[in-house]
Tab-separated table of C-alpha atoms and ligand atoms in Angstrom:
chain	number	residue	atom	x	y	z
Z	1	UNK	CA	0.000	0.000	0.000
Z	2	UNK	CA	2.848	2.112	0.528
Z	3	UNK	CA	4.129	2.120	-2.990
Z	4	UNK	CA	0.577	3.292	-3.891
Z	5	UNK	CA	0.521	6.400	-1.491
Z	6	UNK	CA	3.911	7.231	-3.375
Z	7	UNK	CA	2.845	6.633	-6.829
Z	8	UNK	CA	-0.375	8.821	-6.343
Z	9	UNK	CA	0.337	11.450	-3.437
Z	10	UNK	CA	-1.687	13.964	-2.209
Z	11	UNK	CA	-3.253	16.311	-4.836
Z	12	UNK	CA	-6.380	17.800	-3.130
Z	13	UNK	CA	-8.326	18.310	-6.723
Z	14	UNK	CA	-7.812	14.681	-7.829
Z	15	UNK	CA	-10.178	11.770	-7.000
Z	16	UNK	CA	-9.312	10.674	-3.338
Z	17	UNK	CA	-8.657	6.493	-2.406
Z	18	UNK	CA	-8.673	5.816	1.040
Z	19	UNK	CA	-7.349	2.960	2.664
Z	20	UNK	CA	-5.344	1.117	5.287
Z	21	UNK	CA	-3.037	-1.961	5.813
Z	22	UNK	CA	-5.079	-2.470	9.016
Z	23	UNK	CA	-7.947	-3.333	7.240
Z	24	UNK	CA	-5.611	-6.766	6.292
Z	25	UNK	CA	-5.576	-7.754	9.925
Z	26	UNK	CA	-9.131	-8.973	10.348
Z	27	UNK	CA	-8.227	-12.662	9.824
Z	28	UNK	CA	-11.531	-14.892	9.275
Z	29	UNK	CA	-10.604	-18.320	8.477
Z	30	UNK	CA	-9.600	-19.696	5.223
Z	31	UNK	CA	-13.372	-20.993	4.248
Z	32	UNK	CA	-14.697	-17.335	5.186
Z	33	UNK	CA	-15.794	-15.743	1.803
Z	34	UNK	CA	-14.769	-12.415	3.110
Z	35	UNK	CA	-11.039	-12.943	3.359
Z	36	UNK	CA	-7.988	-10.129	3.234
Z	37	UNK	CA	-7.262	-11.895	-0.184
Z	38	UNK	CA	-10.456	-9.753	-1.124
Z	39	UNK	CA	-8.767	-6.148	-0.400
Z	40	UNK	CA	-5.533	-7.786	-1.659
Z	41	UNK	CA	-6.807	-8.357	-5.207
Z	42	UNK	CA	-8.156	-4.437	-5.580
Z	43	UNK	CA	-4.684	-2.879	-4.262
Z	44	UNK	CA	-2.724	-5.669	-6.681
Z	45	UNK	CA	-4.706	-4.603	-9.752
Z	46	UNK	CA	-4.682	-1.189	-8.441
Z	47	UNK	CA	-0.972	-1.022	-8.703
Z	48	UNK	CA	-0.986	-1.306	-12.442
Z	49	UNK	CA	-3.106	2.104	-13.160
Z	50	UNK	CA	-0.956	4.741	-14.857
Z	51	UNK	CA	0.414	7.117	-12.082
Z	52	UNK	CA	-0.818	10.078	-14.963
Z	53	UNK	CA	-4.219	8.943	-13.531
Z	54	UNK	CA	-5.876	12.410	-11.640
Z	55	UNK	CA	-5.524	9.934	-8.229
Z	56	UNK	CA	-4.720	10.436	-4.882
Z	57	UNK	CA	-4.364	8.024	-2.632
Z	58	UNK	CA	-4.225	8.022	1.165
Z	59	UNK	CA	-3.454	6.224	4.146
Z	60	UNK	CA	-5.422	8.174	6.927
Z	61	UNK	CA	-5.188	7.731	10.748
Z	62	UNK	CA	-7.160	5.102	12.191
Z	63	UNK	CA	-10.775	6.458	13.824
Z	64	UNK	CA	-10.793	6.807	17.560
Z	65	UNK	CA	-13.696	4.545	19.173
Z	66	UNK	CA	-15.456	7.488	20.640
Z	67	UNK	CA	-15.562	8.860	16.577
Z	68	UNK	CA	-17.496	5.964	15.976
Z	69	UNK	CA	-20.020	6.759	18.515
Z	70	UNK	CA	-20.817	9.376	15.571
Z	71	UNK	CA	-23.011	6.141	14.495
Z	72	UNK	CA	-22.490	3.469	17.428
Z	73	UNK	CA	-23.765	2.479	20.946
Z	74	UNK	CA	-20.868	2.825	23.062
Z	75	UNK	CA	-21.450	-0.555	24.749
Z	76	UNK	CA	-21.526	-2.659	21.859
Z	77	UNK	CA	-17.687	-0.938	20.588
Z	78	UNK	CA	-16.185	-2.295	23.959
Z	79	UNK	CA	-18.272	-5.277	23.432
Z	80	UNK	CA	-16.565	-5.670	19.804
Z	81	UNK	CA	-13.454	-4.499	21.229
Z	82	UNK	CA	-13.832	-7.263	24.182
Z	83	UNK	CA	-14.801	-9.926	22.031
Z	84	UNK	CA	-11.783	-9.515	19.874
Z	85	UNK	CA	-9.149	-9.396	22.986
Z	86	UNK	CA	-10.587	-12.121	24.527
Z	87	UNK	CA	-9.982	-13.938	21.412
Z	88	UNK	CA	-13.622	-14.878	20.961
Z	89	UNK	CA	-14.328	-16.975	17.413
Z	90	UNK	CA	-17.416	-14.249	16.278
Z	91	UNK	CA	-18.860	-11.682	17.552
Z	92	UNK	CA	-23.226	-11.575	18.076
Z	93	UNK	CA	-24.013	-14.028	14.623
Z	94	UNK	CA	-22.036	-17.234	13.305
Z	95	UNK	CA	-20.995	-15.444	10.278
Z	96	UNK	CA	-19.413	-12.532	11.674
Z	97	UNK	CA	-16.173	-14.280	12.288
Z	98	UNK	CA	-13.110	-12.358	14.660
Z	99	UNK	CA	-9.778	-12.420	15.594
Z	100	UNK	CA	-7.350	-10.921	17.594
Z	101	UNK	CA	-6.657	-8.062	15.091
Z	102	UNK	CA	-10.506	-6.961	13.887
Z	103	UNK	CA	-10.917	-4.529	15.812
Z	104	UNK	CA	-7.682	-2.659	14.594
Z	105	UNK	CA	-9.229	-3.310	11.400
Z	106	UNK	CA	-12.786	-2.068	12.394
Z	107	UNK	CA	-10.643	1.237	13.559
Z	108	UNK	CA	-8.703	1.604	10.427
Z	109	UNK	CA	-12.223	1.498	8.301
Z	110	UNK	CA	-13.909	3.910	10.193
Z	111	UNK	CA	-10.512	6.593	9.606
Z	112	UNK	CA	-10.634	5.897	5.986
Z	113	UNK	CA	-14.675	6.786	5.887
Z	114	UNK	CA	-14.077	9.796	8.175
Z	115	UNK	CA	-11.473	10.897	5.924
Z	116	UNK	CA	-13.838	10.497	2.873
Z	117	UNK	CA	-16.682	12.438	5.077
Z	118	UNK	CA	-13.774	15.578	5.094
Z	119	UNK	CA	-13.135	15.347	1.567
Z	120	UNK	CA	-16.817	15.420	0.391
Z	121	UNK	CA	-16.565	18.405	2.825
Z	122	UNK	CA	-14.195	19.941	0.726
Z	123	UNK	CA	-15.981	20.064	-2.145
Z	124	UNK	CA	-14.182	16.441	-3.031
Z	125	UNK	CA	-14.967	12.765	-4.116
Z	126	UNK	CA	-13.507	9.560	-3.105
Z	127	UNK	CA	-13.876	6.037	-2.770
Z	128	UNK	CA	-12.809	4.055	0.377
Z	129	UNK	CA	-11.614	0.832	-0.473
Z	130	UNK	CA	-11.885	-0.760	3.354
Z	131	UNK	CA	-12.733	-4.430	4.739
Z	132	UNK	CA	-14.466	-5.423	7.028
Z	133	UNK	CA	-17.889	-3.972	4.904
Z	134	UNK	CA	-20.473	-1.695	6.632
Z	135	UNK	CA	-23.927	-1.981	4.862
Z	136	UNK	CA	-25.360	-4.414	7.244
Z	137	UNK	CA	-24.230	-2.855	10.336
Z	138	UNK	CA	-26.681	-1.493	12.850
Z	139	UNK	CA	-26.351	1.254	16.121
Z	140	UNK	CA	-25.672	-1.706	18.365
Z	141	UNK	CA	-25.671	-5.019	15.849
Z	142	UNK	CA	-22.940	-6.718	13.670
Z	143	UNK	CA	-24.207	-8.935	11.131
Z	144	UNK	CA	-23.816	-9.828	7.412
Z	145	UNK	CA	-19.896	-9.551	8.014
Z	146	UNK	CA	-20.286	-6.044	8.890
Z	147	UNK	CA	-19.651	-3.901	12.019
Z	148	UNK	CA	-19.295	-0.363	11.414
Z	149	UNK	CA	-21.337	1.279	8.591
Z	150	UNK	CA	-19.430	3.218	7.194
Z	151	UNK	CA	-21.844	4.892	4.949
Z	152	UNK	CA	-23.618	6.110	8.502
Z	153	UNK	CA	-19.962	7.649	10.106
Z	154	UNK	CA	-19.810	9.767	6.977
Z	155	UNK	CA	-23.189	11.135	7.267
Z	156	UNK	CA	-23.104	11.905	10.886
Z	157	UNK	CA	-19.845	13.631	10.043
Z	158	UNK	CA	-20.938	15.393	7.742
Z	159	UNK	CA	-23.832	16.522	9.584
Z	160	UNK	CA	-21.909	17.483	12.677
Z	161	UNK	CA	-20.485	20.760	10.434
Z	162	UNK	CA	-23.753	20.741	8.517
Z	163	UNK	CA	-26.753	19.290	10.108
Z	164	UNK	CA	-29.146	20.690	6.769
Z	165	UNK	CA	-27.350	18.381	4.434
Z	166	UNK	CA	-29.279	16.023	2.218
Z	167	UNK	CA	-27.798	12.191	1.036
Z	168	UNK	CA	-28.805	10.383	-1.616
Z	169	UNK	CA	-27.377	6.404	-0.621
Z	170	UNK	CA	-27.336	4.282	-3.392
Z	171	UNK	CA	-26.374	0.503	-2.683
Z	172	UNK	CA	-25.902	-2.144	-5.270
Z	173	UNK	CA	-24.189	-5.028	-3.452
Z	174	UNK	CA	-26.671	-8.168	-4.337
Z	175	UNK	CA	-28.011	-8.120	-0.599
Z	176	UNK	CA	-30.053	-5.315	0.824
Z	177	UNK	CA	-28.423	-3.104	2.739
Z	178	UNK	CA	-30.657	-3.293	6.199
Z	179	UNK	CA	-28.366	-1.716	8.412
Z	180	UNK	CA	-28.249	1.846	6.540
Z	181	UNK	CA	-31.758	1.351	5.402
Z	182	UNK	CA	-33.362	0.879	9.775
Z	183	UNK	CA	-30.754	3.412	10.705
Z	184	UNK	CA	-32.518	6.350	8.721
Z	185	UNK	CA	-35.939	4.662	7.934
Z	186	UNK	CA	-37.800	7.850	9.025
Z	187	UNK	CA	-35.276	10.377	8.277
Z	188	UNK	CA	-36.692	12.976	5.353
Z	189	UNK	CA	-32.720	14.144	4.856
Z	190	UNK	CA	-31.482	10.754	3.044
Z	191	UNK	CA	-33.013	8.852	0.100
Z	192	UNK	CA	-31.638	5.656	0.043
Z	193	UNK	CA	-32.213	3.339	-3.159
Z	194	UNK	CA	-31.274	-0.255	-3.058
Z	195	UNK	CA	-30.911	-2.628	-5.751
Z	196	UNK	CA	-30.988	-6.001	-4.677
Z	197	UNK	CA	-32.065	-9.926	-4.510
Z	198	UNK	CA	-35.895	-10.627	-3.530
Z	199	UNK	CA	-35.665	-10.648	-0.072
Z	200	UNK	CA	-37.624	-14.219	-0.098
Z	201	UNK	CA	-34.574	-16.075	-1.574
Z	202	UNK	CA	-31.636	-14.210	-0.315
Z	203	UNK	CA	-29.920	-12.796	3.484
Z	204	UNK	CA	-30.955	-10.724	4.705
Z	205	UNK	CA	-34.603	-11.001	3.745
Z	206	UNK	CA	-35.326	-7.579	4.133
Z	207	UNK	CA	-36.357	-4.802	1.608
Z	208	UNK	CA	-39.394	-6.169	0.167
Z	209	UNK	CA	-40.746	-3.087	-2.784
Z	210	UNK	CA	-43.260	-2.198	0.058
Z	211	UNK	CA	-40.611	-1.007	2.490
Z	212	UNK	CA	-40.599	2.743	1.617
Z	213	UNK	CA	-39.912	4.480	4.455
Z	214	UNK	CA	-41.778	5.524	7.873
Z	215	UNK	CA	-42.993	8.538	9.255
Z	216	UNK	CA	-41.389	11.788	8.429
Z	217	UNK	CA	-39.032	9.729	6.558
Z	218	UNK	CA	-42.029	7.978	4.296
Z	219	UNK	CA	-41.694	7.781	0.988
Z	220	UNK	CA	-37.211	7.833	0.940
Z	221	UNK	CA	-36.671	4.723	0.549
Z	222	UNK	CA	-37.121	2.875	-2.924
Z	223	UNK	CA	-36.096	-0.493	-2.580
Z	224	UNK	CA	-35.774	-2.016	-6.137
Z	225	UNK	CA	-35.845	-5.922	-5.673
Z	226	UNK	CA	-34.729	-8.194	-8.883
Z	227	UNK	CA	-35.600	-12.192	-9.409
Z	228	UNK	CA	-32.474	-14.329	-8.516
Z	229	UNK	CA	-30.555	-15.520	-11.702
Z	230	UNK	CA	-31.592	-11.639	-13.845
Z	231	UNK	CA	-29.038	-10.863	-16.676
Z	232	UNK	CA	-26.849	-7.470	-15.969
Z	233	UNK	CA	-29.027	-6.025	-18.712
Z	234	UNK	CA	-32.020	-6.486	-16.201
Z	235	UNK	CA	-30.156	-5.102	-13.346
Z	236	UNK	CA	-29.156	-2.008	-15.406
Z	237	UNK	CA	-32.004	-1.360	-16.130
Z	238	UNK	CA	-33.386	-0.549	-13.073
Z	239	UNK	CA	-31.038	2.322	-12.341
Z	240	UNK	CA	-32.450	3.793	-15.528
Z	241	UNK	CA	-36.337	3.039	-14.024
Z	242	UNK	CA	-36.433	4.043	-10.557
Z	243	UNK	CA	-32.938	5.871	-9.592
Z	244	UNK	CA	-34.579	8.810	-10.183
Z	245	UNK	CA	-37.244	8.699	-7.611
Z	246	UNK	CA	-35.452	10.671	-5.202
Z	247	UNK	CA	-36.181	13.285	-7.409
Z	248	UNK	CA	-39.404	14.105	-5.812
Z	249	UNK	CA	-38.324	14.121	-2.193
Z	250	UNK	CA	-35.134	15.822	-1.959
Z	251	UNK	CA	-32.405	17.860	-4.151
Z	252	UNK	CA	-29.604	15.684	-2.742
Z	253	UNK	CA	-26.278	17.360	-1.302
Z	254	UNK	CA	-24.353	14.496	-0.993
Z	255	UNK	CA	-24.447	10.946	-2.871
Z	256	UNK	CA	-22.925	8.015	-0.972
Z	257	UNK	CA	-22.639	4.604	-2.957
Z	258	UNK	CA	-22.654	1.078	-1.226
Z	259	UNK	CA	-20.694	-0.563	-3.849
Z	260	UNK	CA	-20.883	-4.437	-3.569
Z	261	UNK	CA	-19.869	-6.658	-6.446
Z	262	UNK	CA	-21.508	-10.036	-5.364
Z	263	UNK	CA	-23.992	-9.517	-7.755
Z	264	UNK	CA	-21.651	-10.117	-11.071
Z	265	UNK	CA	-21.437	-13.321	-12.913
Z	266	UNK	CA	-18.542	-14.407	-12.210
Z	267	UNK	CA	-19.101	-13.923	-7.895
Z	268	UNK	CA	-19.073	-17.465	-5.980
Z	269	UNK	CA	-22.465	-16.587	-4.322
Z	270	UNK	CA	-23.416	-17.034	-8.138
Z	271	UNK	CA	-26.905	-15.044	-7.615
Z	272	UNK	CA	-27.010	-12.782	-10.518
Z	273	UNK	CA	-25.327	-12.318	-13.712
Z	274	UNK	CA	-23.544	-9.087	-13.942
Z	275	UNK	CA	-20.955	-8.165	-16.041
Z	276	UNK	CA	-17.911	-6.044	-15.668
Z	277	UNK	CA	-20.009	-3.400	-18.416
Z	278	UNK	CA	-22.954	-3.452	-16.295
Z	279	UNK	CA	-21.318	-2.137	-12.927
Z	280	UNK	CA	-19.049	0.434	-15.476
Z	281	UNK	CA	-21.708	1.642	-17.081
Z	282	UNK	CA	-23.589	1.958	-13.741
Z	283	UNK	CA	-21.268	3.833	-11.687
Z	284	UNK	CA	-20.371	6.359	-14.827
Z	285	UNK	CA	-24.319	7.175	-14.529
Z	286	UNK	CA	-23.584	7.533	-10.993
Z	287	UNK	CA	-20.978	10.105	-11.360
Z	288	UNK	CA	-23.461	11.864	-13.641
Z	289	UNK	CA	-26.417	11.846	-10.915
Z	290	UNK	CA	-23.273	13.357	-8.921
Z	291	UNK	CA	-22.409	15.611	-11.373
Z	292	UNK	CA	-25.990	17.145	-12.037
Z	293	UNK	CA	-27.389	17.184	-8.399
Z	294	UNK	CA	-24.703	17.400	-5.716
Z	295	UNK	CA	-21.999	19.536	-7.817
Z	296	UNK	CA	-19.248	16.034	-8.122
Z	297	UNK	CA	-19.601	15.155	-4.360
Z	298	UNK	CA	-19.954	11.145	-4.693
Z	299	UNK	CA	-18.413	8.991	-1.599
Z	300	UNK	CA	-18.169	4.938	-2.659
Z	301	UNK	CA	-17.546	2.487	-0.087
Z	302	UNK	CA	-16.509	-1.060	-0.721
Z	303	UNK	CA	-18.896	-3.587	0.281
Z	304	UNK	CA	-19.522	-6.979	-0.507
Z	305	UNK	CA	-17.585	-8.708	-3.739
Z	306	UNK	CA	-16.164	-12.090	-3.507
Z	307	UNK	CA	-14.821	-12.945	-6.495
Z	308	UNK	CA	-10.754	-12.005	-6.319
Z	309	UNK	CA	-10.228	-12.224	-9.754
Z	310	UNK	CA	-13.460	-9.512	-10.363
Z	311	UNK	CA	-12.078	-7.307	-7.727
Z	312	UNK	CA	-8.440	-7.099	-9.538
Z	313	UNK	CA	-9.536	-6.446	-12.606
Z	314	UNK	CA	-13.011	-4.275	-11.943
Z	315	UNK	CA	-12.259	-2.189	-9.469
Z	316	UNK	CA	-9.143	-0.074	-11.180
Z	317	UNK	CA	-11.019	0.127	-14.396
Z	318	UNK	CA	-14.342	1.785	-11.957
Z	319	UNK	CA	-11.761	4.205	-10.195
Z	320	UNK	CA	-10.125	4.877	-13.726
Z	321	UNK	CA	-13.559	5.791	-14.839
Z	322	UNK	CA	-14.148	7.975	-11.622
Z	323	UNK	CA	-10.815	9.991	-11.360
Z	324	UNK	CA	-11.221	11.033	-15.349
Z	325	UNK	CA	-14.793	12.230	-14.396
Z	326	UNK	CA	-13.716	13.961	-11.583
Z	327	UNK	CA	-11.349	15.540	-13.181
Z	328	UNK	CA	-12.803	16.223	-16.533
Z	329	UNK	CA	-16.224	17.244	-15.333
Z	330	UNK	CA	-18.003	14.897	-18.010
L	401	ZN	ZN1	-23.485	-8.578	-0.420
């Protein structure tokens, strides 16, 4: 990771990567699907992108647990914390899997996101490129192999220095994203759109069309569910159908990405058929809803994806596609 910090330092106009070799610590067993191997295979095809590329990448300091009671219950950190120094096995579900080191790696996520909450800030845009994943974490609840959401620590940050701002979350990882989704089910200031398996055939069986939001908050969530086995033609599709929903709720200042991969082709859950194109194409009509609402400010976080071979190759070509947006305004 070094040799990327050096080969793409610090240009505060230029699309921002965050990440940390802490997030290689959380260890989960060799028959885990989410394994370091994953974060390994983005940096290792990440390391062949020219170093013309309009990138800067970034190693920030690891959050500080009370930062992350931005988001989370106090008691369930030094539960985490605990669990993981106690050398416990997992932590609250059978599939959230520990060791010794997660929690370093729990801290080192949660700097990289607050990093990318200061560069949206600043008028920037950035991906954070972090493991363990966020999407299904709640207030006080680790599931889905997630334990802080990210996507939450950025928005509280940013509301902290501007508590009017407006988020549009858009998540694409095959699985709904329930923890994002409960934490701001009746909040009016964030849309969030999910794109995902029907919740009757996949974890974590939440996010049924139906669910639209509660409350004040009615109406801001548009969960977009697609038949197990759809084509990436399908799944684009639906970006082109219903993305634009928000449109009657809020003027979005912010828009945050959950970008999962587990939906392509190629991904060993083997639920949809995605192809590299699809997720391209996607996240370049992305940058545009960016572009035209909330003046460039996009924030992606890595979520789900378990395919190392997809990861290598995808994920440079997506941040390729990003930074020359960025930069070029198109
Ligand atoms: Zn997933």
């Amino acid at each position: 990771m070094q040799e990327l910090t050096s080969r793409f330092p610090y240009r505060g106009n230029f699309f921002q990567i965050y990440s940390h070799p802490d997030c290689l610590l959380h260890e989960v067993g060799a028959d885990h699907p989410e394994t370091p191997d994953r974060l390994k295979s983005v940096l290792r095809g990440c390391a062949r992108l020219s170093p013309a590329l309009p990138i800067s990448w970034q190693t920030p300091p690891p959050a500080q647990v009370a930062e992350l009671e931005l988001v989370h219950d106090i008691g369930y950190l030094e539960r985490l914390r605990s669990a993981c120094q106690q050398g416990h096995s997992c932590f609250m579900s059978y599939d959230n899997q520990i060791g010794p080191q997660t929690f370093r790696a729990v801290l080192a996520a949660g700097g990289c996101a607050l990093a990318l909450a200061q560069t949206l800030l600043g008028q920037g845009a950035g991906f954070a490129l972090v493991r363990p994943p966020g999407h299904h974490a709640g207030r006080k609840r680790a599931e889905g192999f997630c334990y802080i959401n990210h996507t939450a620590l950025v928005i509280e940050a940013i509301r902290r220095q501007q508590p009017e701002a407006t988020f549009l979350v858009v998540d694409f990882d095959v699985h709904h994203g329930h923890g994002l989704n409960f934490l701001y089910y009746d909040d009016p200031g964030i849309f969030y759109y999910s794109l995902h398996g029907e919740p009757e055939h996949i974890y974590p069986n939440t996010g049924h069309r139906q669910e639209t939001g509660q409350g004040a908050g009615m109406g801001c969530t548009c969960n977009i569910t697609l038949p197990l086995d759809s084509s990436g033609d399908q799944w684009l599709q639906q970006f082109e159908d219903h993305l634009h929903s928000f449109e009657k709720k809020l003027r979005p200042d912010y828009l945050l990405v959950n970008a999962g991969f587990d939906a392509h082709k190629d991904d060993p859950f083997g639920v949809m058929h995605v192809e590299d194109r699809h997720f391209r194409a996607a996240v370049r009509g992305l940058y545009t809803v960016a572009r035209d609402y909330c003046r460039g400010r996009i924030g992606l976080f890595l979520e789900g994806g378990y395919s190392k071979g997809v990861l290598e190759r995808l994920l440079p070509t997506i941040i390729e596609d990003l930074a020359l947006a960025h930069l070029g305004g198109d």
